[in-house]
Tab-separated table of C-alpha atoms and ligand atoms in Angstrom:
chain	number	residue	atom	x	y	z
E	176	MET	CA	-13.411	-35.270	-48.795
E	177	GLN	CA	-9.687	-35.206	-48.409
E	178	LEU	CA	-10.014	-31.717	-46.955
E	179	LEU	CA	-12.409	-32.824	-44.209
E	180	ARG	CA	-10.069	-35.609	-43.192
E	181	SER	CA	-7.196	-33.166	-42.946
E	182	LEU	CA	-9.000	-31.067	-40.317
E	183	PRO	CA	-6.840	-31.140	-37.170
E	184	LYS	CA	-7.743	-33.414	-34.255
E	185	ILE	CA	-8.565	-31.242	-31.271
E	186	ASP	CA	-6.281	-33.012	-28.746
E	187	LYS	CA	-3.264	-32.591	-30.965
E	188	PHE	CA	-4.218	-29.122	-32.225
E	189	ILE	CA	-4.330	-27.547	-28.758
E	190	THR	CA	-0.748	-28.619	-28.018
E	191	ASN	CA	0.449	-26.024	-30.536
E	192	LYS	CA	3.156	-23.784	-29.031
E	193	ALA	CA	1.110	-20.679	-29.814
E	194	PHE	CA	-1.316	-21.676	-27.044
E	195	ASP	CA	1.333	-22.324	-24.394
E	196	THR	CA	0.631	-19.267	-22.277
E	197	LEU	CA	-3.156	-19.335	-22.746
E	198	SER	CA	-5.852	-21.014	-20.661
E	199	SER	CA	-6.188	-24.512	-22.111
E	200	SER	CA	-9.885	-24.868	-21.280
E	201	LEU	CA	-10.738	-21.636	-23.084
E	202	VAL	CA	-8.436	-22.524	-26.015
E	203	THR	CA	-10.122	-25.944	-26.299
E	204	LYS	CA	-13.587	-24.377	-26.340
E	205	ILE	CA	-12.667	-21.821	-29.004
E	206	ALA	CA	-10.683	-24.364	-31.073
E	207	LYS	CA	-13.643	-26.747	-31.164
E	208	GLU	CA	-15.912	-23.944	-32.355
E	209	GLU	CA	-13.452	-22.770	-35.006
E	210	ILE	CA	-12.868	-26.306	-36.331
E	211	GLU	CA	-16.632	-26.883	-36.447
E	212	LYS	CA	-17.107	-23.643	-38.365
E	213	LEU	CA	-14.430	-24.669	-40.815
E	214	ARG	CA	-16.002	-28.117	-41.235
E	215	ALA	CA	-19.340	-26.497	-42.078
E	216	LYS	CA	-17.693	-24.210	-44.618
E	217	ILE	CA	-15.916	-27.122	-46.261
E	218	LEU	CA	-19.195	-29.048	-46.500
E	219	SER	CA	-20.994	-26.075	-48.010
E	220	LYS	CA	-18.059	-25.599	-50.388
E	221	GLU	CA	-17.407	-22.078	-49.162
E	222	VAL	CA	-13.861	-23.149	-48.429
E	223	ASP	CA	-11.707	-25.375	-50.571
E	224	ASN	CA	-8.477	-25.093	-48.669
E	225	PHE	CA	-7.051	-24.023	-45.303
E	226	SER	CA	-3.827	-23.947	-43.376
E	227	GLU	CA	-3.363	-25.024	-39.802
E	228	ASP	CA	-1.339	-21.875	-39.136
E	229	SER	CA	-4.198	-19.622	-40.058
E	230	LEU	CA	-6.545	-21.715	-37.922
E	231	VAL	CA	-4.175	-21.232	-34.971
E	232	ALA	CA	-4.090	-17.491	-35.649
E	233	ASP	CA	-7.901	-17.392	-35.741
E	234	VAL	CA	-8.129	-19.145	-32.372
E	235	VAL	CA	-5.612	-16.769	-30.781
E	236	ALA	CA	-7.417	-13.732	-32.216
E	237	LYS	CA	-10.782	-14.990	-30.940
E	238	TYR	CA	-9.236	-15.692	-27.520
E	239	GLN	CA	-7.857	-12.171	-27.279
E	240	SER	CA	-11.043	-10.544	-28.431
E	241	LEU	CA	-13.102	-12.532	-25.892
E	242	LEU	CA	-10.872	-11.362	-23.067
E	243	SER	CA	-10.421	-7.772	-24.164
E	244	PRO	CA	-11.954	-5.558	-21.483
E	245	SER	CA	-15.131	-3.674	-22.184
E	246	LEU	CA	-14.359	-0.895	-19.713
E	247	ILE	CA	-11.082	0.797	-20.569
E	248	PRO	CA	-9.358	3.902	-19.209
E	249	LEU	CA	-9.435	7.084	-21.293
E	250	ILE	CA	-7.652	10.397	-20.929
E	251	ASN	CA	-10.171	13.184	-20.586
E	252	ALA	CA	-8.698	16.162	-22.437
E	253	THR	CA	-12.061	17.857	-22.983
E	254	GLY	CA	-11.571	20.184	-20.018
E	255	VAL	CA	-14.936	19.081	-18.592
E	256	ILE	CA	-13.999	17.702	-15.169
E	257	LEU	CA	-17.271	15.982	-14.264
E	258	HIS	CA	-17.765	14.256	-17.591
E	259	THR	CA	-20.726	11.947	-17.017
E	260	ASN	CA	-19.943	9.856	-20.107
E	261	MET	CA	-16.411	9.311	-18.867
E	262	GLY	CA	-17.269	8.331	-15.326
E	263	ARG	CA	-17.817	11.611	-13.444
E	264	SER	CA	-15.512	12.039	-10.424
E	265	LEU	CA	-12.089	10.455	-10.354
E	266	ILE	CA	-11.052	8.422	-7.343
E	267	ASP	CA	-7.533	9.118	-6.120
E	268	PRO	CA	-5.324	5.976	-6.123
E	269	VAL	CA	-4.455	6.569	-2.440
E	270	ILE	CA	-8.148	6.560	-1.519
E	271	LEU	CA	-8.654	3.322	-3.441
E	272	GLN	CA	-5.563	1.783	-1.881
E	273	ASN	CA	-6.835	2.505	1.622
E	274	ALA	CA	-10.327	1.296	0.781
E	275	SER	CA	-8.954	-1.933	-0.649
E	276	LYS	CA	-8.106	-3.100	2.880
E	277	VAL	CA	-11.828	-3.430	3.471
E	278	ILE	CA	-12.804	-4.443	-0.054
E	279	CYS	CA	-10.322	-7.317	-0.308
E	280	ASN	CA	-10.910	-8.714	3.174
E	281	TYR	CA	-13.802	-9.797	5.331
E	282	SER	CA	-14.935	-6.822	7.329
E	283	ASN	CA	-17.348	-5.647	9.992
E	284	LEU	CA	-19.721	-4.445	7.258
E	285	GLU	CA	-22.691	-5.821	9.165
E	286	TYR	CA	-20.923	-7.329	12.140
E	287	ASN	CA	-20.599	-5.856	15.612
E	288	GLN	CA	-17.159	-6.871	16.792
E	289	ASP	CA	-17.726	-5.764	20.415
E	290	LYS	CA	-20.879	-7.742	20.897
E	291	GLY	CA	-20.148	-10.564	18.491
E	292	CYS	CA	-23.467	-10.176	16.733
E	293	ARG	CA	-25.038	-8.666	13.642
E	294	GLY	CA	-24.120	-5.025	13.144
E	295	GLU	CA	-25.488	-2.096	11.212
E	296	ARG	CA	-24.208	-1.477	7.667
E	297	TYR	CA	-25.007	2.209	7.711
E	298	GLU	CA	-23.236	3.034	10.946
E	299	HIS	CA	-19.846	3.044	9.273
E	300	VAL	CA	-20.037	6.167	7.148
E	301	SER	CA	-22.520	7.769	9.558
E	302	ARG	CA	-19.964	8.484	12.245
E	303	HIS	CA	-17.662	10.372	9.888
E	304	LEU	CA	-20.298	11.954	7.711
E	305	THR	CA	-22.438	13.364	10.541
E	306	GLU	CA	-19.249	14.865	11.957
E	307	LEU	CA	-18.178	16.332	8.609
E	308	LEU	CA	-21.572	17.809	7.776
E	309	GLY	CA	-22.670	18.630	11.304
E	310	VAL	CA	-26.055	16.926	10.986
E	311	GLU	CA	-27.998	14.557	13.250
E	312	ASP	CA	-27.881	11.563	10.971
E	313	VAL	CA	-27.168	10.382	7.422
E	314	LEU	CA	-28.073	7.548	5.105
E	315	VAL	CA	-26.209	6.512	1.961
E	316	VAL	CA	-27.980	4.932	-1.007
E	317	ASN	CA	-27.020	3.936	-4.545
E	318	ASN	CA	-27.141	7.424	-6.104
E	319	ASN	CA	-28.979	10.684	-5.664
E	320	ALA	CA	-31.796	9.515	-7.919
E	321	SER	CA	-32.382	6.700	-5.399
E	322	ALA	CA	-32.276	9.231	-2.571
E	323	VAL	CA	-35.016	11.347	-4.173
E	324	PHE	CA	-37.061	8.238	-4.847
E	325	LEU	CA	-36.701	6.814	-1.337
E	326	ILE	CA	-37.569	10.106	0.354
E	327	LEU	CA	-40.664	10.693	-1.765
E	328	ASN	CA	-41.783	7.086	-1.418
E	329	THR	CA	-41.330	7.115	2.352
E	330	PHE	CA	-42.961	10.441	3.135
E	331	ALA	CA	-45.230	11.345	0.238
E	332	LYS	CA	-46.599	8.111	-1.221
E	333	GLY	CA	-50.249	8.709	-2.069
E	334	LYS	CA	-49.858	12.265	-0.807
E	335	GLU	CA	-48.847	15.549	-2.357
E	336	ALA	CA	-45.342	16.890	-2.659
E	337	VAL	CA	-45.154	20.576	-3.545
E	338	VAL	CA	-42.460	21.702	-6.036
E	339	SER	CA	-41.915	24.924	-7.957
E	340	ARG	CA	-42.576	24.802	-11.721
E	341	GLY	CA	-39.156	26.376	-12.155
E	342	GLU	CA	-37.507	23.351	-10.572
E	343	LEU	CA	-39.054	20.399	-12.417
E	344	VAL	CA	-35.680	19.508	-13.822
E	345	GLU	CA	-34.427	16.804	-16.120
E	346	ILE	CA	-30.934	15.670	-15.179
E	347	GLY	CA	-30.188	13.997	-18.477
E	348	GLY	CA	-30.936	10.467	-19.504
E	349	SER	CA	-34.020	9.227	-17.745
E	350	PHE	CA	-34.080	11.291	-14.572
E	351	ARG	CA	-36.909	13.797	-14.537
E	352	ILE	CA	-38.307	15.043	-11.255
E	353	PRO	CA	-42.000	14.725	-12.279
E	354	GLU	CA	-41.477	11.153	-13.490
E	355	VAL	CA	-39.468	10.060	-10.463
E	356	MET	CA	-42.236	11.495	-8.315
E	357	SER	CA	-44.944	9.551	-10.031
E	358	GLN	CA	-42.900	6.335	-9.887
E	359	SER	CA	-42.395	6.866	-6.170
E	360	GLY	CA	-46.136	7.145	-5.625
E	361	ALA	CA	-45.980	10.806	-4.647
E	362	ILE	CA	-48.448	13.174	-6.253
E	363	LEU	CA	-46.779	16.200	-7.776
E	364	SER	CA	-48.283	19.499	-6.783
E	365	GLU	CA	-46.568	22.023	-9.036
E	366	VAL	CA	-46.735	25.635	-8.042
E	367	GLY	CA	-45.744	29.039	-9.382
E	368	ALA	CA	-44.629	29.835	-12.913
E	369	THR	CA	-41.529	28.760	-14.762
E	370	ASN	CA	-39.743	32.003	-13.944
E	371	LYS	CA	-41.314	32.961	-10.624
E	372	THR	CA	-42.426	31.054	-7.577
E	373	LYS	CA	-43.357	32.959	-4.431
E	374	ILE	CA	-43.832	31.671	-0.907
E	375	SER	CA	-47.563	32.381	-1.279
E	376	ASP	CA	-47.652	29.882	-4.161
E	377	TYR	CA	-46.423	27.203	-1.778
E	378	SER	CA	-48.785	28.156	1.024
E	379	ASN	CA	-51.787	28.279	-1.308
E	380	ALA	CA	-51.040	24.725	-2.445
E	381	ILE	CA	-51.049	23.241	1.044
E	382	ASN	CA	-54.095	21.118	1.899
E	383	GLU	CA	-54.822	18.007	3.977
E	384	GLU	CA	-53.190	15.806	1.337
E	385	THR	CA	-49.885	17.664	1.440
E	386	ALA	CA	-46.972	15.770	2.971
E	387	LEU	CA	-43.827	17.490	1.828
E	388	LEU	CA	-42.399	20.729	0.455
E	389	MET	CA	-39.492	20.067	-1.853
E	390	LYS	CA	-36.858	22.308	-3.364
E	391	VAL	CA	-34.744	21.072	-6.260
E	392	HIS	CA	-31.405	22.577	-7.175
E	393	ARG	CA	-31.434	23.806	-10.797
E	394	SER	CA	-28.367	21.784	-11.434
E	395	ASN	CA	-27.932	22.173	-15.151
E	396	PHE	CA	-29.699	25.370	-16.147
E	397	THR	CA	-30.293	28.888	-14.920
E	398	ILE	CA	-33.262	31.186	-15.131
E	399	GLU	CA	-32.319	34.780	-15.705
E	400	GLY	CA	-34.182	38.026	-16.276
E	401	PHE	CA	-37.637	38.500	-14.760
E	402	SER	CA	-37.416	35.734	-12.209
E	403	GLU	CA	-37.899	34.979	-8.554
E	404	GLU	CA	-37.073	31.968	-6.479
E	405	THR	CA	-38.267	31.248	-2.948
E	406	SER	CA	-35.482	30.843	-0.418
E	407	TYR	CA	-35.085	27.578	1.387
E	408	SER	CA	-35.462	29.240	4.769
E	409	ASP	CA	-38.920	30.489	3.790
E	410	ILE	CA	-39.943	27.051	2.543
E	411	LYS	CA	-38.600	25.512	5.733
E	412	SER	CA	-40.571	27.905	7.979
E	413	LEU	CA	-43.737	27.310	6.011
E	414	ALA	CA	-43.317	23.541	6.253
E	415	GLU	CA	-42.697	23.808	9.963
E	416	SER	CA	-45.778	25.887	10.604
E	417	HIS	CA	-47.930	23.274	8.835
E	418	ASN	CA	-46.181	20.257	10.310
E	419	LEU	CA	-44.895	19.172	6.899
E	420	ILE	CA	-41.547	17.754	5.890
E	421	ASP	CA	-39.138	19.997	3.996
E	422	TYR	CA	-36.599	18.460	1.647
E	423	TYR	CA	-33.877	20.000	-0.502
E	424	ASP	CA	-32.466	17.954	-3.399
E	425	LEU	CA	-29.105	19.666	-3.710
E	426	GLY	CA	-27.874	17.699	-6.699
E	427	SER	CA	-24.187	18.279	-6.445
E	428	GLY	CA	-23.279	18.711	-2.787
E	429	TYR	CA	-20.377	21.077	-2.528
E	430	ILE	CA	-17.967	21.278	0.393
E	431	PRO	CA	-15.584	24.195	-0.098
E	432	ALA	CA	-12.001	23.051	-0.172
E	433	LEU	CA	-10.266	25.828	1.705
E	434	PRO	CA	-8.394	27.893	0.658
E	435	TYR	CA	-10.443	27.600	-2.493
E	436	ASN	CA	-14.111	28.152	-2.856
E	437	LEU	CA	-16.690	28.868	-5.476
E	438	GLY	CA	-17.990	32.032	-3.842
E	439	SER	CA	-21.537	32.728	-4.914
E	440	ILE	CA	-21.456	30.256	-7.816
E	441	GLU	CA	-22.516	27.313	-5.690
E	442	LEU	CA	-23.701	27.432	-2.083
E	443	PRO	CA	-21.730	25.128	0.171
E	444	ILE	CA	-23.672	22.451	2.036
E	445	SER	CA	-22.805	24.162	5.315
E	446	LYS	CA	-24.613	27.319	4.153
E	447	ILE	CA	-27.736	25.347	3.293
E	448	LEU	CA	-27.599	23.573	6.645
E	449	GLU	CA	-27.861	26.957	8.391
E	450	ASP	CA	-31.563	26.800	7.509
E	451	ASN	CA	-31.776	23.579	9.485
E	452	PRO	CA	-33.468	21.534	6.727
E	453	THR	CA	-35.294	18.367	7.727
E	454	LEU	CA	-33.718	16.442	4.853
E	455	ILE	CA	-31.213	17.141	2.105
E	456	SER	CA	-29.682	14.816	-0.462
E	457	PHE	CA	-26.829	15.023	-2.937
E	458	SER	CA	-24.663	12.905	-5.246
E	459	GLY	CA	-21.446	11.305	-4.064
E	460	ASP	CA	-19.748	11.700	-7.442
E	461	LYS	CA	-20.502	15.253	-8.540
E	462	LEU	CA	-18.738	18.169	-6.803
E	463	PHE	CA	-18.377	16.047	-3.668
E	464	GLY	CA	-15.796	14.174	-5.719
E	465	SER	CA	-16.132	10.612	-4.499
E	466	VAL	CA	-17.838	7.424	-5.564
E	467	GLN	CA	-21.351	7.057	-7.051
E	468	ALA	CA	-23.739	7.340	-4.114
E	469	GLY	CA	-26.736	9.267	-2.879
E	470	ILE	CA	-26.097	10.954	0.433
E	471	ILE	CA	-29.127	11.805	2.561
E	472	ALA	CA	-28.625	13.960	5.646
E	473	GLY	CA	-30.889	15.545	8.209
E	474	LYS	CA	-33.043	14.836	11.235
E	475	LYS	CA	-32.479	11.483	12.903
E	476	GLU	CA	-36.180	10.813	13.316
E	477	MET	CA	-36.702	11.071	9.545
E	478	ILE	CA	-33.584	9.080	8.653
E	479	ASP	CA	-34.880	6.321	10.965
E	480	LYS	CA	-38.124	6.253	8.984
E	481	LEU	CA	-36.176	5.987	5.712
E	482	LYS	CA	-34.223	3.060	7.145
E	483	LYS	CA	-37.475	1.226	7.842
E	484	ASN	CA	-38.640	1.460	4.215
E	485	GLN	CA	-38.321	-1.989	2.584
E	486	LEU	CA	-37.174	-0.271	-0.619
E	487	LEU	CA	-33.891	0.601	1.047
E	488	ARG	CA	-32.791	-2.976	0.543
E	489	MET	CA	-33.012	-2.430	-3.229
E	490	LEU	CA	-31.132	0.839	-3.077
E	491	ARG	CA	-28.458	-0.134	-0.607
E	492	VAL	CA	-24.776	0.302	-1.268
E	493	ASP	CA	-22.106	-2.347	-0.981
E	494	LYS	CA	-18.784	-2.397	0.832
E	495	ILE	CA	-16.909	-1.025	-2.176
E	496	THR	CA	-18.967	2.155	-2.189
E	497	LEU	CA	-18.987	2.522	1.583
E	498	SER	CA	-15.266	2.047	2.014
E	499	ILE	CA	-14.309	4.472	-0.756
E	500	LEU	CA	-16.825	7.018	0.491
E	501	GLU	CA	-15.472	6.721	4.022
E	502	GLU	CA	-11.939	7.396	2.783
E	503	SER	CA	-13.096	10.501	0.869
E	504	ILE	CA	-14.949	11.780	3.929
E	505	LYS	CA	-11.828	11.303	6.047
E	506	ALA	CA	-9.831	13.255	3.451
E	507	TYR	CA	-12.311	16.130	3.813
E	508	MET	CA	-12.098	15.946	7.615
E	509	GLU	CA	-8.321	16.247	7.503
E	510	GLN	CA	-8.515	18.820	4.709
E	511	LYS	CA	-6.410	16.632	2.441
E	512	TYR	CA	-8.050	18.075	-0.638
E	513	GLU	CA	-5.320	16.730	-2.863
E	514	LEU	CA	-7.130	13.377	-2.423
E	515	ILE	CA	-10.313	14.770	-4.015
E	516	PRO	CA	-9.333	14.899	-7.719
E	517	THR	CA	-12.490	16.751	-8.773
E	518	LEU	CA	-11.631	19.709	-6.534
E	519	LYS	CA	-7.924	19.468	-7.238
E	520	LEU	CA	-8.535	19.758	-10.989
E	521	LEU	CA	-11.090	22.542	-10.608
E	522	PHE	CA	-8.811	24.669	-8.476
E	523	THR	CA	-5.478	24.157	-10.212
E	524	ASP	CA	-3.956	27.599	-10.862
E	525	ILE	CA	-4.057	28.819	-14.422
E	526	GLU	CA	-0.298	29.541	-14.195
E	527	GLU	CA	0.384	25.921	-13.391
E	528	LEU	CA	-1.742	24.744	-16.333
E	529	GLU	CA	0.072	27.189	-18.578
E	530	SER	CA	3.508	25.984	-17.539
E	531	ARG	CA	2.539	22.333	-18.014
E	532	ALA	CA	1.120	23.146	-21.447
E	533	GLN	CA	4.337	24.977	-22.419
E	534	THR	CA	6.404	21.985	-21.353
E	535	MET	CA	4.246	19.665	-23.411
E	536	ARG	CA	4.519	22.010	-26.391
E	537	GLN	CA	8.316	21.806	-26.210
E	538	SER	CA	8.151	18.017	-26.105
E	539	ILE	CA	5.779	17.706	-29.039
E	540	GLY	CA	7.446	20.379	-31.168
E	541	GLU	CA	6.837	24.133	-31.076
E	542	GLU	CA	5.890	24.352	-34.731
E	543	LEU	CA	3.194	21.693	-34.332
E	544	CYS	CA	1.149	23.242	-31.557
E	545	GLU	CA	0.363	26.377	-29.624
E	546	VAL	CA	-0.684	27.170	-26.043
E	547	VAL	CA	-4.049	28.963	-25.957
E	548	GLU	CA	-6.323	30.397	-23.278
E	549	SER	CA	-9.884	29.195	-23.248
E	550	THR	CA	-12.820	28.488	-20.953
E	551	THR	CA	-14.492	25.286	-19.917
E	552	VAL	CA	-17.502	24.108	-17.922
E	553	MET	CA	-17.730	21.816	-14.923
E	554	GLY	CA	-20.170	19.319	-16.477
E	555	GLY	CA	-22.004	16.453	-14.807
E	556	GLY	CA	-25.111	18.583	-14.444
E	557	THR	CA	-23.419	21.051	-12.102
E	558	LEU	CA	-22.591	24.764	-12.071
E	559	PRO	CA	-24.779	25.654	-15.072
E	560	ASN	CA	-23.730	28.472	-17.398
E	561	ARG	CA	-20.513	28.961	-15.451
E	562	GLU	CA	-17.297	29.061	-17.361
E	563	PHE	CA	-13.894	28.463	-15.832
E	564	PRO	CA	-10.620	29.721	-17.244
E	565	THR	CA	-8.437	27.040	-18.723
E	566	ILE	CA	-5.337	26.466	-20.801
E	567	ALA	CA	-5.217	24.194	-23.816
E	568	LEU	CA	-2.718	22.988	-26.345
E	569	TYR	CA	-3.995	23.720	-29.844
E	570	ILE	CA	-2.676	21.030	-32.156
E	571	ARG	CA	-2.280	22.331	-35.700
E	572	GLY	CA	-4.007	20.381	-38.425
E	573	LYS	CA	-7.493	19.386	-39.505
E	574	ALA	CA	-9.507	19.313	-36.280
E	575	SER	CA	-11.805	16.419	-37.140
E	576	THR	CA	-8.938	14.225	-38.347
E	577	LEU	CA	-6.907	14.952	-35.226
E	578	GLU	CA	-9.903	14.356	-32.963
E	579	ARG	CA	-10.415	10.919	-34.507
E	580	ALA	CA	-6.735	9.971	-34.389
E	581	PHE	CA	-6.302	10.933	-30.725
E	582	ARG	CA	-9.620	9.299	-29.815
E	583	ALA	CA	-8.482	6.022	-31.372
E	584	LYS	CA	-5.539	6.151	-28.965
E	585	GLY	CA	-7.705	6.804	-25.922
E	586	ILE	CA	-7.311	10.572	-25.697
E	587	ILE	CA	-10.564	12.500	-25.865
E	588	GLY	CA	-9.947	16.146	-26.775
E	589	ARG	CA	-12.255	18.970	-27.771
E	590	ILE	CA	-12.881	20.956	-30.934
E	591	GLU	CA	-13.379	24.692	-30.572
E	592	ARG	CA	-13.720	27.041	-33.555
E	593	ASP	CA	-12.220	24.378	-35.832
E	594	MET	CA	-9.220	23.930	-33.568
E	595	TYR	CA	-8.370	20.624	-31.949
E	596	LEU	CA	-7.630	21.275	-28.264
E	597	ILE	CA	-6.028	19.253	-25.509
E	598	ASP	CA	-7.513	20.985	-22.463
E	599	PHE	CA	-5.383	20.840	-19.315
E	600	ARG	CA	-8.225	21.581	-16.871
E	601	SER	CA	-9.218	17.895	-16.746
E	602	ILE	CA	-5.783	16.318	-17.252
E	603	GLU	CA	-3.792	14.846	-14.397
E	604	SER	CA	-0.021	15.370	-14.709
E	605	ARG	CA	0.601	11.636	-14.603
E	606	HIS	CA	-1.078	11.310	-18.030
E	607	GLU	CA	1.050	13.872	-19.829
E	608	GLU	CA	3.709	11.368	-20.954
E	609	LYS	CA	1.094	9.316	-22.739
E	610	ILE	CA	-0.388	12.378	-24.463
E	611	ILE	CA	3.058	13.408	-25.692
E	612	SER	CA	3.815	9.989	-27.132
E	613	VAL	CA	0.439	9.773	-28.871
E	614	ALA	CA	0.852	13.305	-30.245
E	615	ARG	CA	4.281	12.450	-31.651
E	616	GLU	CA	2.885	9.350	-33.283
E	617	VAL	CA	-0.195	11.036	-34.716
E	618	LEU	CA	1.697	14.089	-35.962
E	619	SER	CA	4.492	12.096	-37.599
E	620	ARG	CA	2.047	10.438	-39.995
G	987	PLP	C1	-27.652	14.917	-10.523
G	987	PLP	C2	-28.919	15.165	-9.837
G	987	PLP	C3	-29.742	14.095	-9.450
G	987	PLP	C4	-29.390	12.682	-9.745
G	987	PLP	O1	-28.236	12.306	-9.044
G	987	PLP	P1	-27.438	10.968	-9.444
G	987	PLP	O2	-26.424	10.840	-8.358
G	987	PLP	O3	-26.882	11.181	-10.795
G	987	PLP	O4	-28.429	9.854	-9.401
G	987	PLP	C5	-30.916	14.398	-8.808
G	987	PLP	N1	-31.281	15.675	-8.560
G	987	PLP	C6	-30.501	16.717	-8.916
G	987	PLP	C7	-30.981	18.105	-8.631
G	987	PLP	C8	-29.295	16.498	-9.564
G	987	PLP	O5	-28.531	17.526	-9.931
């Protein structure tokens, strides 16, 4: 048992120079575990020899792996701007910097400085957001799924909510309108056919149990051909004449960033508000381009009722969300669209993308890659079946091998017709240096 006796003593072992810059409590914990493991292996005769150096190396490796972050930044070179798997909307560093003043300090989150008493959490974004949207009142919850849930639970629990069969959407993952409805306690009253729903379908469905008429934006699919959709203004009038609540789940929530706009591709929120809806809701991190949140807007009387629902406590947002959202809203108010990365990326001129791609091609080596025109989609369950022009750098070589090599270095590209593409539509200029250095490394192998 000579070997057992030669196992290092913990007190002495942790004074090794290799641990000098590391946390001694964490090193001690890991060292004890590693020495114990080694002792067990010696006893079971799995190990008949060891070196202290390799034990030190094991402890350092374990230390580093324990502290390696789980969430890491990636470069999105897929061209899909609202990539749900990669975090949807980007937050501009300036927005985060401004928000950090609130996040890193005590704040008036729920404190009324004038009166010296408890304040109202939701007042903060309300002032700016009601101004931006031109609505009576707003309420911000955790995400748009929460918004749908809260609205149905508050106004249609145990009652019927009427929705077109053409709008019973699944948003990906676990969000399906019919299921959210049943979880909320609302009874789904589906009307019309998949391809056609007329106003008479809605009116025929109304009975004493009906509480709400709901329209859902077909966020991630389109219905073409022999089809008919009822306009929101018709649904609104019908609801009004029966004293029912009308609610439009907009999904994305698009505010046109002048001088750019999406024309008829996606109706701006302002256009939908012309119909004077009782309630609308949309995501904070889709086309709106801010932080994950569910934004509810509409009549004050109804927002007040939502605020009284006990469930709100479970769906409420914290100061991080509120302060970032407030900064994004202020950027919209001042038309500083350069602070909304989602819109900035979407509306970057094709000429600018082309010139950046050419520059990158020069840096990587003209014989190794080629600038190509292509198309991309918005993603994130928005703007279905709409393609946007884009420019990509086609890297010569076996697409699947290149895809893997770039991915290992944190660059997620796209394969199209067996070509590996670095798509500039979703790339911020500040990441180009990194792409060039990875490309040089990968291509020199
Ligand atoms: C995306 C979407 C939701 C869910 O919004 P999240 O913010 O992802 O929770 C709900 N309804 C529609 C129509 C959507 O497009």
